[in-house]
Short mmCIF file of C-alpha atoms and ligand atoms in Angstrom, two decimals:
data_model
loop_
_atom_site.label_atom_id
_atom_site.label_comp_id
_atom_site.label_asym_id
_atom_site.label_seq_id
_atom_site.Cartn_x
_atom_site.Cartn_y
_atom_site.Cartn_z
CA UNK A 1 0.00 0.00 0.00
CA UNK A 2 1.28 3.75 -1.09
CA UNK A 3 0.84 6.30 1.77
CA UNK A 4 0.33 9.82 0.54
CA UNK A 5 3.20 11.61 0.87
CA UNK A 6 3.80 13.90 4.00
CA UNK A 7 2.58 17.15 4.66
CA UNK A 8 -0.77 16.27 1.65
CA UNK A 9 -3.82 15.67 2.31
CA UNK A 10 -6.78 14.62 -0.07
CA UNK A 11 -10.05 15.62 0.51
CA UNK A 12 -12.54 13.16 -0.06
CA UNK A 13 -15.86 12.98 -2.06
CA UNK A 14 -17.89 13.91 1.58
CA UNK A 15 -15.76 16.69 2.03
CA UNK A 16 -15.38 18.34 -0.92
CA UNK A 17 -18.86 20.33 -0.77
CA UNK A 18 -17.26 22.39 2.06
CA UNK A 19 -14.39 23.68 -0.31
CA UNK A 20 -17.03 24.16 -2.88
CA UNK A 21 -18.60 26.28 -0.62
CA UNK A 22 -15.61 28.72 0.58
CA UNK A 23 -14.24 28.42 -2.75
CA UNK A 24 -17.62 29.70 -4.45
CA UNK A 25 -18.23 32.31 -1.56
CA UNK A 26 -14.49 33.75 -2.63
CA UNK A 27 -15.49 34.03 -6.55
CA UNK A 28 -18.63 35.43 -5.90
CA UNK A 29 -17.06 38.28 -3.40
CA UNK A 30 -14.30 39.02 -6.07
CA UNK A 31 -16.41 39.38 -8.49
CA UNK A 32 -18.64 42.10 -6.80
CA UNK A 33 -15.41 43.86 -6.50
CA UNK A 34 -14.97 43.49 -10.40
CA UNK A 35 -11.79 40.96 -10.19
CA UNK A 36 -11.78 38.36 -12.73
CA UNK A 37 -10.01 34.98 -12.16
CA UNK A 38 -6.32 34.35 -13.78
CA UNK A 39 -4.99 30.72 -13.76
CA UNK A 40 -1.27 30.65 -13.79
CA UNK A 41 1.14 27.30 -14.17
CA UNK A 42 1.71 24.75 -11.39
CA UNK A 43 5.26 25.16 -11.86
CA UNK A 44 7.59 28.18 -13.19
CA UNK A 45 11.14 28.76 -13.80
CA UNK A 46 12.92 28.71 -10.39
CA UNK A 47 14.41 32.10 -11.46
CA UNK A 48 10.94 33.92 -10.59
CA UNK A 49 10.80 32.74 -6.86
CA UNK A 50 14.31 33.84 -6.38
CA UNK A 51 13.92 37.01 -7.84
CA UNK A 52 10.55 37.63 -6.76
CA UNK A 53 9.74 36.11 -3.37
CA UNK A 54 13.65 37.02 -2.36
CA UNK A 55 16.69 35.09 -1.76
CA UNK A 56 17.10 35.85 1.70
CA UNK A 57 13.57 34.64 2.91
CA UNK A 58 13.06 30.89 4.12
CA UNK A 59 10.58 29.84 1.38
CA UNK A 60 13.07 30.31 -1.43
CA UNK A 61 16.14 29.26 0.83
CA UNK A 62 14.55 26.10 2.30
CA UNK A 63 11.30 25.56 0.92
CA UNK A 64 11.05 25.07 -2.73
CA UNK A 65 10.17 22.12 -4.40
CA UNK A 66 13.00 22.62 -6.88
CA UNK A 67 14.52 20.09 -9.51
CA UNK A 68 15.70 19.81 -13.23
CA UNK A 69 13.26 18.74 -15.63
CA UNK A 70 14.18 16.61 -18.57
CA UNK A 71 15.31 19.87 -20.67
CA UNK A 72 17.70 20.51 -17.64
CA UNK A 73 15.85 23.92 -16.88
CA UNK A 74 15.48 24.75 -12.51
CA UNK A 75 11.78 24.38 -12.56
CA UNK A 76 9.96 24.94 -8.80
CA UNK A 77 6.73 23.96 -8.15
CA UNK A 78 5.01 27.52 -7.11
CA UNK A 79 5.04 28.34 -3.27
CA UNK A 80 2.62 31.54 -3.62
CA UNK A 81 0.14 33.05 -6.06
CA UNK A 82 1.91 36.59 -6.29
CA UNK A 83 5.05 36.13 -8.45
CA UNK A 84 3.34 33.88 -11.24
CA UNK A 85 0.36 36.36 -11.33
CA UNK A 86 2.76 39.24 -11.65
CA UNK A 87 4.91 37.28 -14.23
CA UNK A 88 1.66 36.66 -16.39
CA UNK A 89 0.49 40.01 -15.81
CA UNK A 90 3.90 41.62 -17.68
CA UNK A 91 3.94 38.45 -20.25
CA UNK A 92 0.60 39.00 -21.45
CA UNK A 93 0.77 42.92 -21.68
CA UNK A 94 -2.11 43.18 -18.80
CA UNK A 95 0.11 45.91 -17.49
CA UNK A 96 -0.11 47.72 -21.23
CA UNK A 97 -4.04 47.58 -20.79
CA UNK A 98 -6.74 48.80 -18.51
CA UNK A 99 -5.42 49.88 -15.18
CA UNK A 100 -5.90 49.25 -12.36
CA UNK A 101 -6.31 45.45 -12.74
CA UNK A 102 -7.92 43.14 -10.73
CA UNK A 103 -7.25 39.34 -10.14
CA UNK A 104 -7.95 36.57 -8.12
CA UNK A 105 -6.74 33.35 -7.87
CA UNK A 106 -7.25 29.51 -6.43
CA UNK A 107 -4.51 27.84 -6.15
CA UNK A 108 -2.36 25.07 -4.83
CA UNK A 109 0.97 26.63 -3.27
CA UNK A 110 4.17 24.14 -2.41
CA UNK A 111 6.55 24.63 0.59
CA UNK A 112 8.63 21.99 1.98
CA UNK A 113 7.78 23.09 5.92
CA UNK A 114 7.72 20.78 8.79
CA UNK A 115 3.97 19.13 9.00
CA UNK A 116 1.75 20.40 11.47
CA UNK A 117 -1.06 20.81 12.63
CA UNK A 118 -2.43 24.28 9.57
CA UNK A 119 1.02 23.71 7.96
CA UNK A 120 1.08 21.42 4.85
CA UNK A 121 3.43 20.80 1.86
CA UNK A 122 1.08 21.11 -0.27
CA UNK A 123 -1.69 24.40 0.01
CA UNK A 124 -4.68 26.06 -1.33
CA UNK A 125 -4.65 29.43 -1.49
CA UNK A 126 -7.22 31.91 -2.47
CA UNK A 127 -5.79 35.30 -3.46
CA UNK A 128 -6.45 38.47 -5.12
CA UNK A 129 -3.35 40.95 -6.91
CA UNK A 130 -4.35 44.88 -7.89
CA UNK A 131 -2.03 45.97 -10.28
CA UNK A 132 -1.70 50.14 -11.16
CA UNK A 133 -3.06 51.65 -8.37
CA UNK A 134 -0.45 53.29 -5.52
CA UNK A 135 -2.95 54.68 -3.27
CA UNK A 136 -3.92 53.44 -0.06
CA UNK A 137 -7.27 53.13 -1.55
CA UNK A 138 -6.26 50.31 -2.66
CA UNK A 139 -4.78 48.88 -0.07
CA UNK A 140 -7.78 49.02 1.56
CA UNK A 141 -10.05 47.82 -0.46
CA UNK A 142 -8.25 44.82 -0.56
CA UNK A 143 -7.67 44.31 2.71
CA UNK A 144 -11.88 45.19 2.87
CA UNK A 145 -12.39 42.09 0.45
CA UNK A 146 -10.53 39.83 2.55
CA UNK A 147 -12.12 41.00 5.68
CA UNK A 148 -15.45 40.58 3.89
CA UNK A 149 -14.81 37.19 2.70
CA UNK A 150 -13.79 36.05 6.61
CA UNK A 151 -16.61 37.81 7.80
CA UNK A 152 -19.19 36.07 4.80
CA UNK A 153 -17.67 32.76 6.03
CA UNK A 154 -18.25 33.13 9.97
CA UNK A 155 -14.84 33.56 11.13
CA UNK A 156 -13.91 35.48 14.05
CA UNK A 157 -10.10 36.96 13.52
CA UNK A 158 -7.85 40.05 13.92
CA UNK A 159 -6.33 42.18 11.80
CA UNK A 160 -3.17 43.40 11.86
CA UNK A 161 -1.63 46.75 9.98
CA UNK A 162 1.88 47.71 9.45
CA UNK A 163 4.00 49.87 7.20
CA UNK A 164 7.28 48.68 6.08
CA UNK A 165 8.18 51.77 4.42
CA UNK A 166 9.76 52.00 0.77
CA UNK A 167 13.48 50.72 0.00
CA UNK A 168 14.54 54.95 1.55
CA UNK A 169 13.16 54.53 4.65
CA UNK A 170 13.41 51.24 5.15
CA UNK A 171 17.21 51.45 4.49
CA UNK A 172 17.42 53.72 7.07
CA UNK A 173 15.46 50.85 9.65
CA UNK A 174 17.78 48.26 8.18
CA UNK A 175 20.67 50.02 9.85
CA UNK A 176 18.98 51.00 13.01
CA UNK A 177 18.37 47.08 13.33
CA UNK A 178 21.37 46.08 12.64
CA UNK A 179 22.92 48.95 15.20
CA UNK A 180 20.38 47.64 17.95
CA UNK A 181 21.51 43.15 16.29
CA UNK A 182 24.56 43.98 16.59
CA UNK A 183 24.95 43.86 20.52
CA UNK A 184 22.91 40.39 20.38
CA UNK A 185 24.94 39.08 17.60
CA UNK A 186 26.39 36.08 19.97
CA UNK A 187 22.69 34.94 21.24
CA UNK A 188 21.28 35.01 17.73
CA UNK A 189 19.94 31.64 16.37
CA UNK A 190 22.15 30.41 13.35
CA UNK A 191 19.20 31.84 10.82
CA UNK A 192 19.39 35.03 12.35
CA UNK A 193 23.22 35.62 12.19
CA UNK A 194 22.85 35.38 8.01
CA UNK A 195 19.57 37.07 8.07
CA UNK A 196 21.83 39.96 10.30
CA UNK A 197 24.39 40.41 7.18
CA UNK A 198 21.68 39.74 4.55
CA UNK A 199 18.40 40.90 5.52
CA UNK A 200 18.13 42.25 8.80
CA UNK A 201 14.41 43.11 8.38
CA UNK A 202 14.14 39.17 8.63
CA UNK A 203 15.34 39.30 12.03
CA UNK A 204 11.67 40.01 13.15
CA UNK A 205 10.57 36.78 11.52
CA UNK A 206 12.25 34.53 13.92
CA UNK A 207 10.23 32.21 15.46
CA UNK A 208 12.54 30.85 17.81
CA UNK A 209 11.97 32.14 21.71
CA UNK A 210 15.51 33.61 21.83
CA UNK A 211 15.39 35.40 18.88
CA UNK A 212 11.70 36.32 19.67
CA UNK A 213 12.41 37.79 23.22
CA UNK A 214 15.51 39.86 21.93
CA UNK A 215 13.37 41.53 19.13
CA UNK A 216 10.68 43.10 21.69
CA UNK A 217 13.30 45.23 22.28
CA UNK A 218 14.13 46.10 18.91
CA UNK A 219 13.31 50.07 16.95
CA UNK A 220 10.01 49.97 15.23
CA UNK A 221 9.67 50.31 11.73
CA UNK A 222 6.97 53.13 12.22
CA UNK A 223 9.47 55.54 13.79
CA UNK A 224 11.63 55.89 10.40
CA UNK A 225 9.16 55.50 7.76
CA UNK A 226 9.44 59.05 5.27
CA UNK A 227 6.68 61.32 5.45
CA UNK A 228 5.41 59.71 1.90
CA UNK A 229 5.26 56.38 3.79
CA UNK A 230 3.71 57.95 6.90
CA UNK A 231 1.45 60.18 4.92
CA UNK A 232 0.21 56.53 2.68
CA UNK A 233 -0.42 54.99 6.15
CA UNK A 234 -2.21 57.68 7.64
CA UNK A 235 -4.54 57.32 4.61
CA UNK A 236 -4.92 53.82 4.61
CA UNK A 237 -5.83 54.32 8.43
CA UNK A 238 -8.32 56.56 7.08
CA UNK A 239 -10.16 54.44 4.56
CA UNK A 240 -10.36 51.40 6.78
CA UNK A 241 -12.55 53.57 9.01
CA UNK A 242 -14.60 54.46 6.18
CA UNK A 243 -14.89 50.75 5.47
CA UNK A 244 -15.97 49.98 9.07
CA UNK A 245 -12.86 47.84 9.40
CA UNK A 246 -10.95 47.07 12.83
CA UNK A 247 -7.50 46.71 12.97
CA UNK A 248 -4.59 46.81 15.28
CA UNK A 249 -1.08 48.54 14.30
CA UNK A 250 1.57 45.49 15.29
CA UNK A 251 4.79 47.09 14.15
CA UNK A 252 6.27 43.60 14.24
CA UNK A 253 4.63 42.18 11.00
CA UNK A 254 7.06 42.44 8.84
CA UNK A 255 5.67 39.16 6.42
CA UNK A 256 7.84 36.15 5.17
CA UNK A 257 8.05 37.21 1.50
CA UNK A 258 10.64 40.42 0.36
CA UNK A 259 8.40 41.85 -2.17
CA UNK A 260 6.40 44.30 -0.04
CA UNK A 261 6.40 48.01 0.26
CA UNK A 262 4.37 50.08 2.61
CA UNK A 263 1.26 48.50 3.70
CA UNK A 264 1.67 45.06 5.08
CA UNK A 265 -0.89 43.01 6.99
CA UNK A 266 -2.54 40.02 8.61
CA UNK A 267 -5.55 37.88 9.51
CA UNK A 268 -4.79 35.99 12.98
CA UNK A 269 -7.62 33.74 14.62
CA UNK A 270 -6.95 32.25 17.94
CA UNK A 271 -8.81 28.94 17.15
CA UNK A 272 -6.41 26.80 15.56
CA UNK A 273 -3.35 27.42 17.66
CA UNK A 274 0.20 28.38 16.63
CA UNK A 275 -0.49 28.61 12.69
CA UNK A 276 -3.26 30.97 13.29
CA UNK A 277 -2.80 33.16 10.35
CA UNK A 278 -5.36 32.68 7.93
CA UNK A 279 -4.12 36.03 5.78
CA UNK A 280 -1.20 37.74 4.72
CA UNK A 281 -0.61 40.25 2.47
CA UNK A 282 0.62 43.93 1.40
CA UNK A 283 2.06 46.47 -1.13
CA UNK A 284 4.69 45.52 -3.10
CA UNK A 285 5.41 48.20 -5.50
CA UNK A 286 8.87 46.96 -6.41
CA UNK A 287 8.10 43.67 -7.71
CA UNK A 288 6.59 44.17 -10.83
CA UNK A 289 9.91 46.28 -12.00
CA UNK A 290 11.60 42.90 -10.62
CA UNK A 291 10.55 40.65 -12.46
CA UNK A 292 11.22 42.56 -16.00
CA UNK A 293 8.11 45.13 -15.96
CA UNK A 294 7.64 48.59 -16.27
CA UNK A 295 7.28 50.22 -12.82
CA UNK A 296 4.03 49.44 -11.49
CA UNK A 297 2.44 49.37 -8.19
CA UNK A 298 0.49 46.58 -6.82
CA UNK A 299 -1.51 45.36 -3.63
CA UNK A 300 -2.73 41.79 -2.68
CA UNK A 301 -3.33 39.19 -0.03
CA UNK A 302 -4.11 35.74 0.05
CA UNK A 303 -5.99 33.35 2.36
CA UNK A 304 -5.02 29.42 3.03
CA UNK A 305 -8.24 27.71 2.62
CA UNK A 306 -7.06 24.62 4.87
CA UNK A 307 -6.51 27.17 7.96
CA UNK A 308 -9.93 28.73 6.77
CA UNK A 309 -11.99 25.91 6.92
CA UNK A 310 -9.71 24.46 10.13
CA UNK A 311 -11.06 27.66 12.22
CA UNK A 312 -14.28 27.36 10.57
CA UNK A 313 -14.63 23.41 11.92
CA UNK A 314 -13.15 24.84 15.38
CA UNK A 315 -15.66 26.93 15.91
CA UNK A 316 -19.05 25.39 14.34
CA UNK A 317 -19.55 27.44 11.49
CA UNK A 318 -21.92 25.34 9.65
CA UNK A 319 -21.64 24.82 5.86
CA UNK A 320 -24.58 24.24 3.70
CA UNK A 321 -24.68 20.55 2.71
CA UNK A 322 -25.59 19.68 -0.94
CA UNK A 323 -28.88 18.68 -1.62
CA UNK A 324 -29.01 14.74 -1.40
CA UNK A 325 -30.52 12.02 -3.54
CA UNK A 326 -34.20 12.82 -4.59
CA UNK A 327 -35.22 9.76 -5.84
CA UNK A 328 -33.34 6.33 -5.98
CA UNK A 329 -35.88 4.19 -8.48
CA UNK A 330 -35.20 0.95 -7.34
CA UNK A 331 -35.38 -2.26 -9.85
CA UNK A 332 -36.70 -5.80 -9.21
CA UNK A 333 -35.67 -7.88 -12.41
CA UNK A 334 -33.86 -7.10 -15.67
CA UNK A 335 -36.88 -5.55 -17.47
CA UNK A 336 -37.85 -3.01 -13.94
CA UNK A 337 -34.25 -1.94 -13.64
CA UNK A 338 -34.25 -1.27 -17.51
CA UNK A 339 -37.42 1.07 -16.95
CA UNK A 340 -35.86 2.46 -13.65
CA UNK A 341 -33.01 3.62 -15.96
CA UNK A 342 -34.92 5.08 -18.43
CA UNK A 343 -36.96 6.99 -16.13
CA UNK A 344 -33.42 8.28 -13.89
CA UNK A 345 -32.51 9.73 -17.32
CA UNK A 346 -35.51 11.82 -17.88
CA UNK A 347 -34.99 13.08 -14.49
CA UNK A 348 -31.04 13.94 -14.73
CA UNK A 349 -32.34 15.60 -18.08
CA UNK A 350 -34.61 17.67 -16.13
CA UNK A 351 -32.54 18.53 -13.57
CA UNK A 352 -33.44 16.16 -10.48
CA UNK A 353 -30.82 13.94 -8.56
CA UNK A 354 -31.86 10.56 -8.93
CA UNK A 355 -29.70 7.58 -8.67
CA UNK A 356 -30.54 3.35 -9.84
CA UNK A 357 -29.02 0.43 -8.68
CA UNK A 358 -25.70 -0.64 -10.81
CA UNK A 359 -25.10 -3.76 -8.49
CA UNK A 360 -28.02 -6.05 -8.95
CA UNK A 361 -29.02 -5.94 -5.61
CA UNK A 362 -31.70 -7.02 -3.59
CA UNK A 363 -34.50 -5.32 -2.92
CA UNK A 364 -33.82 -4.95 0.43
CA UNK A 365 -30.33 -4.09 -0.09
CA UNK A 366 -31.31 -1.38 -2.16
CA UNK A 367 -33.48 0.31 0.24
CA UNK A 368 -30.16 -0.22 2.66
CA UNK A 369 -28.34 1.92 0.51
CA UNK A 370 -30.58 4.57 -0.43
CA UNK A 371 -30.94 5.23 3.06
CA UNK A 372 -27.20 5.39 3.28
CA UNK A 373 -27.44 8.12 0.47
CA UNK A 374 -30.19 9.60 2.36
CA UNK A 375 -32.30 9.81 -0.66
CA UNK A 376 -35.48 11.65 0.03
CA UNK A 377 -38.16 9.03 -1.85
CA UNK A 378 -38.05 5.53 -3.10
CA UNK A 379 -39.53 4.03 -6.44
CA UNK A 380 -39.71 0.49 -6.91
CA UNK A 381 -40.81 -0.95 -9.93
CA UNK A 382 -41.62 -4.40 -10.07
CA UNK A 383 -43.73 -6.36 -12.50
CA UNK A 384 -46.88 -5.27 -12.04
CA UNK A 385 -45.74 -1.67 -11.92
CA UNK A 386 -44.20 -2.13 -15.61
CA UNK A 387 -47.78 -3.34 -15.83
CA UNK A 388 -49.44 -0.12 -14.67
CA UNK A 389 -47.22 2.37 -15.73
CA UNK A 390 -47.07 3.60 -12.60
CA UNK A 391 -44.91 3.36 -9.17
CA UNK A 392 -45.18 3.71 -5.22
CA UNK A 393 -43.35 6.35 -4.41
CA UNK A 394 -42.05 6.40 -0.85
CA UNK A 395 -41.21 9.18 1.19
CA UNK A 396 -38.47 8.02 3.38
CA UNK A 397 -38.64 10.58 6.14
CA UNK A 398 -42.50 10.37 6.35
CA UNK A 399 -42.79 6.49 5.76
CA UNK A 400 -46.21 7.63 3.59
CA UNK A 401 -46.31 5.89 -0.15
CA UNK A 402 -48.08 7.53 -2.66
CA UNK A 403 -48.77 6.29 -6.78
CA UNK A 404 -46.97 7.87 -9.44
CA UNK A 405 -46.96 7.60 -13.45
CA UNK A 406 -43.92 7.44 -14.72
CA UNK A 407 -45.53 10.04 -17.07
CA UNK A 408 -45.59 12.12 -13.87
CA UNK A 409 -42.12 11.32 -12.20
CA UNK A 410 -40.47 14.74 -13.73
CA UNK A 411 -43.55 16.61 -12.52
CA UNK A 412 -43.11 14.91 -9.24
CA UNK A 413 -39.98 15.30 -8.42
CA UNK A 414 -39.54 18.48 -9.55
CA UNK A 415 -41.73 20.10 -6.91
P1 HAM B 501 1.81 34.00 2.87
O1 HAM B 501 1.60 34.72 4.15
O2 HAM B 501 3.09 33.30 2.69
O3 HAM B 501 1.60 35.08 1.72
O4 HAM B 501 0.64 32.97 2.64
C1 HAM B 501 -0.72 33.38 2.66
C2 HAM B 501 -1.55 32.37 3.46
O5 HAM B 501 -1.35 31.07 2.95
C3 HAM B 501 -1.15 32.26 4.92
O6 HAM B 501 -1.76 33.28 5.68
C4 HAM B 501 -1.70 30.89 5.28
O7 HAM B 501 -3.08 30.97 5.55
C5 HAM B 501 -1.49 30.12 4.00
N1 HAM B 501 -0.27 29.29 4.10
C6 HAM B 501 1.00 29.66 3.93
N2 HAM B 501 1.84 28.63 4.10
C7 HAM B 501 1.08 27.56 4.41
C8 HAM B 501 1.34 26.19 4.71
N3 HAM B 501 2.57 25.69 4.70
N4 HAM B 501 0.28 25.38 5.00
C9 HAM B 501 -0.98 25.85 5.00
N5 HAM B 501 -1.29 27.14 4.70
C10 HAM B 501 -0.28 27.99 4.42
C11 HAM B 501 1.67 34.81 0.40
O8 HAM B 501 1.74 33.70 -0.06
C12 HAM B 501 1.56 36.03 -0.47
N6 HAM B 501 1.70 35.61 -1.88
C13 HAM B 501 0.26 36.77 -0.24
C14 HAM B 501 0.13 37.97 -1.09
C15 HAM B 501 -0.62 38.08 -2.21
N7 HAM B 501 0.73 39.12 -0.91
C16 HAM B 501 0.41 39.95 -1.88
N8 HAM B 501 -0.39 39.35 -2.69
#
């Protein structure tokens, strides 16, 4: 027997309705705020991620699922939704055409993490990418459809704001960390002392408790942001209120991609325990220059859809069930189950759910599993119902039977 591999999971045929359901409540929501889907390749030249996601960060130094293909070309398998949408974007000449633009996304996302309990291998991630627009207007707007969407699907989180400046300011914060690092160098965790040389924004990433009790000490971002970057968060400050959206400033989320500019931010419940961000996302105004563009601004976010329906199982949010089997026309001999065919056709064709028996079972074993599907009424045709035209229709959940022509059984059924 083949196990799946670690870190997957499948979702089976009695789950799936509830990622039908998030999944449709997301398209719907995007599309009322005029974003139309883009579907972008599995896998993309390694290149991108390295460029685009940034060398320094852990995805793209530890967790790619990287290898050579047959061609010998550094393919990765994508670990976000952002750098293959912005790729696309440029390659297509979306950034040529009506601006801003608006995109969403479903997608599976790869990252070779430990396993754990809202951290998988392999992802889903539901996102959404403005392209054109530099104003916090944006920003806020897209931080209002993910808000919406976690609001339209029950779940009770908090947001968190923060401005990481532009690549002026936030040269000047890079040095004030490193001035405040460099006294700590020794007790740094062996991450931290390249992330120190490289990347010392990074330093505020750490998730081990050394690292994480030497950074509440550190300057905060928000006390050397320029007065563009102060003025942009001001006004994104200002629209959220006009949005009716609650936040709180954390000048510690600094995100695990380098792309962003500015505005960064995040969705944390307190449901699922330690990987309780559902959200993440930001400005990143630089990236689309990055990857080979002209220079063009750009907001997004994206939600994982596991963590959304984890917190969403955690804390009872019921999820409409699809409607079950209306009818399961049950056969007696060769010539009944011929006729209970026909007649399950007729009602696919007009648009009821009706299911026959493919096992040449008994009677009684039919009835067994039609309960098990928790089909709504029963039809068994026999001989002398071939005879009559006509069936006993049973409602299950009543126990009452009641005639039918098979004439009737669209008419019937359809009520
Ligand atoms: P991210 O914060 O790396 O951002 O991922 C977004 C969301 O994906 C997280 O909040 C989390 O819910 C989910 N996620 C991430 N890693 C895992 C994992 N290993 N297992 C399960 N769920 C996970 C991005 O990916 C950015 N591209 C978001 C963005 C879009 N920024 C701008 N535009």
């Amino acid at each position: 027997m083949i196990n799946i591999p670690k870190g997957t999971k499948d979702v089976l045929p009695s789950d799936s309705y509830k990622w039908q359901y998030v999944e449709k409540v997301a398209r719907d929501l995007a599309g009322l705020f005029n974003a139309k889907e883009i579907r972008t390749p599995t896998f993309e030249h390694t290149e991108l991620f390295a460029r685009g996601v940034g060398d320094t960060t852990d995805i793209v130094t530890k967790e790619m699922y990287t290898f050579l293909d047959k061609g010998n070309r550094s393919i990765t398998l994508k670990p976000e939704g952002t750098a293959g949408t912005g790729r696309a974007f440029i390659e297509n000449g979306l950034i040529s055409g009506a601006l801003p633009a608006k995109m969403f996304y479903i997608t599976p996302a790869f990252r070779y993490e430990r396993p754990q309990a809202g951290r998988l291998r392999e992802f889903h991630q539901f996102g959404l990418e403005t392209f054109g627009a530099s104003g916090a207007d944006a920003d806020a707007e897209t931080i209002m459809l993910a808000d919406s969407l976690l609001k339209k699907l029950g779940l009770k989180v908090k947001l968190y704001i923060n401005s990481i400046g532009c690549p002026t300011c936030r040269a000047k914060y890079n040095q004030a960390l490193k001035d405040f690092f460099g006294s700590h160098l020794e007790e740094l965790c062996f991450d931290c002392k390249a992330r120190y040389e490289k990347n010392p924004l990074r330093l505020l990433d750490c998730k081990e408790e050394t690292c994480k009790n030497i950074n509440a000490d550190a300057p905060s971002i928000l006390d050397y942001l320029c007065d563009d970057c102060s003025a942009h968060f001001e006004t994104l400050k200002e629209y959220l209120a006009l949005a009716g959206i609650a936040y709180e400033i954390n000048p510690r989320i600094v995100r695990g991609l380098d792309y962003y500019t500015r505005t960064v931010f995040e969705f944390v419940s307190d449901n699922i325990g330690a990987q309780g961000t559902v959200c993440g996302g930001g400005r990143y105004d630089g990236l689309i220059k990055q990857l080979g563009g002209n220079d063009c601004p750009a907001v997004g976010f994206a939600v994982g859809i596991e963590r959304l329906l984890m917190v969403m199982e955690a804390t009872g949010v019921e999820i409409p069930k699809p409607a079950p089997v209306k009818v399961y026309l049950a056969g007696m001999n060769e010539e009944s189950r011929k006729q209970a065919f026909a007649i399950a056709c007729k009602l696919r064709e007009n648009g009821v759910l009706a299911e026959t028996d493919h096992m040449n079972r008994s009677i009684k074993a039919q009835f067994k599993y039609a309960d098990k599907l928790g089909a709504e009424y029963v039809a068994v045709i026999g001989e002398s119902e071939l005879l009559e035209n006509a069936f006993n229709v049973k409602n299950m959940q009543t126990g009452e039977s009641e005639k039918v022509a098979f004439a009737q059984a669209v008419e019937y059924f359809s009520k």
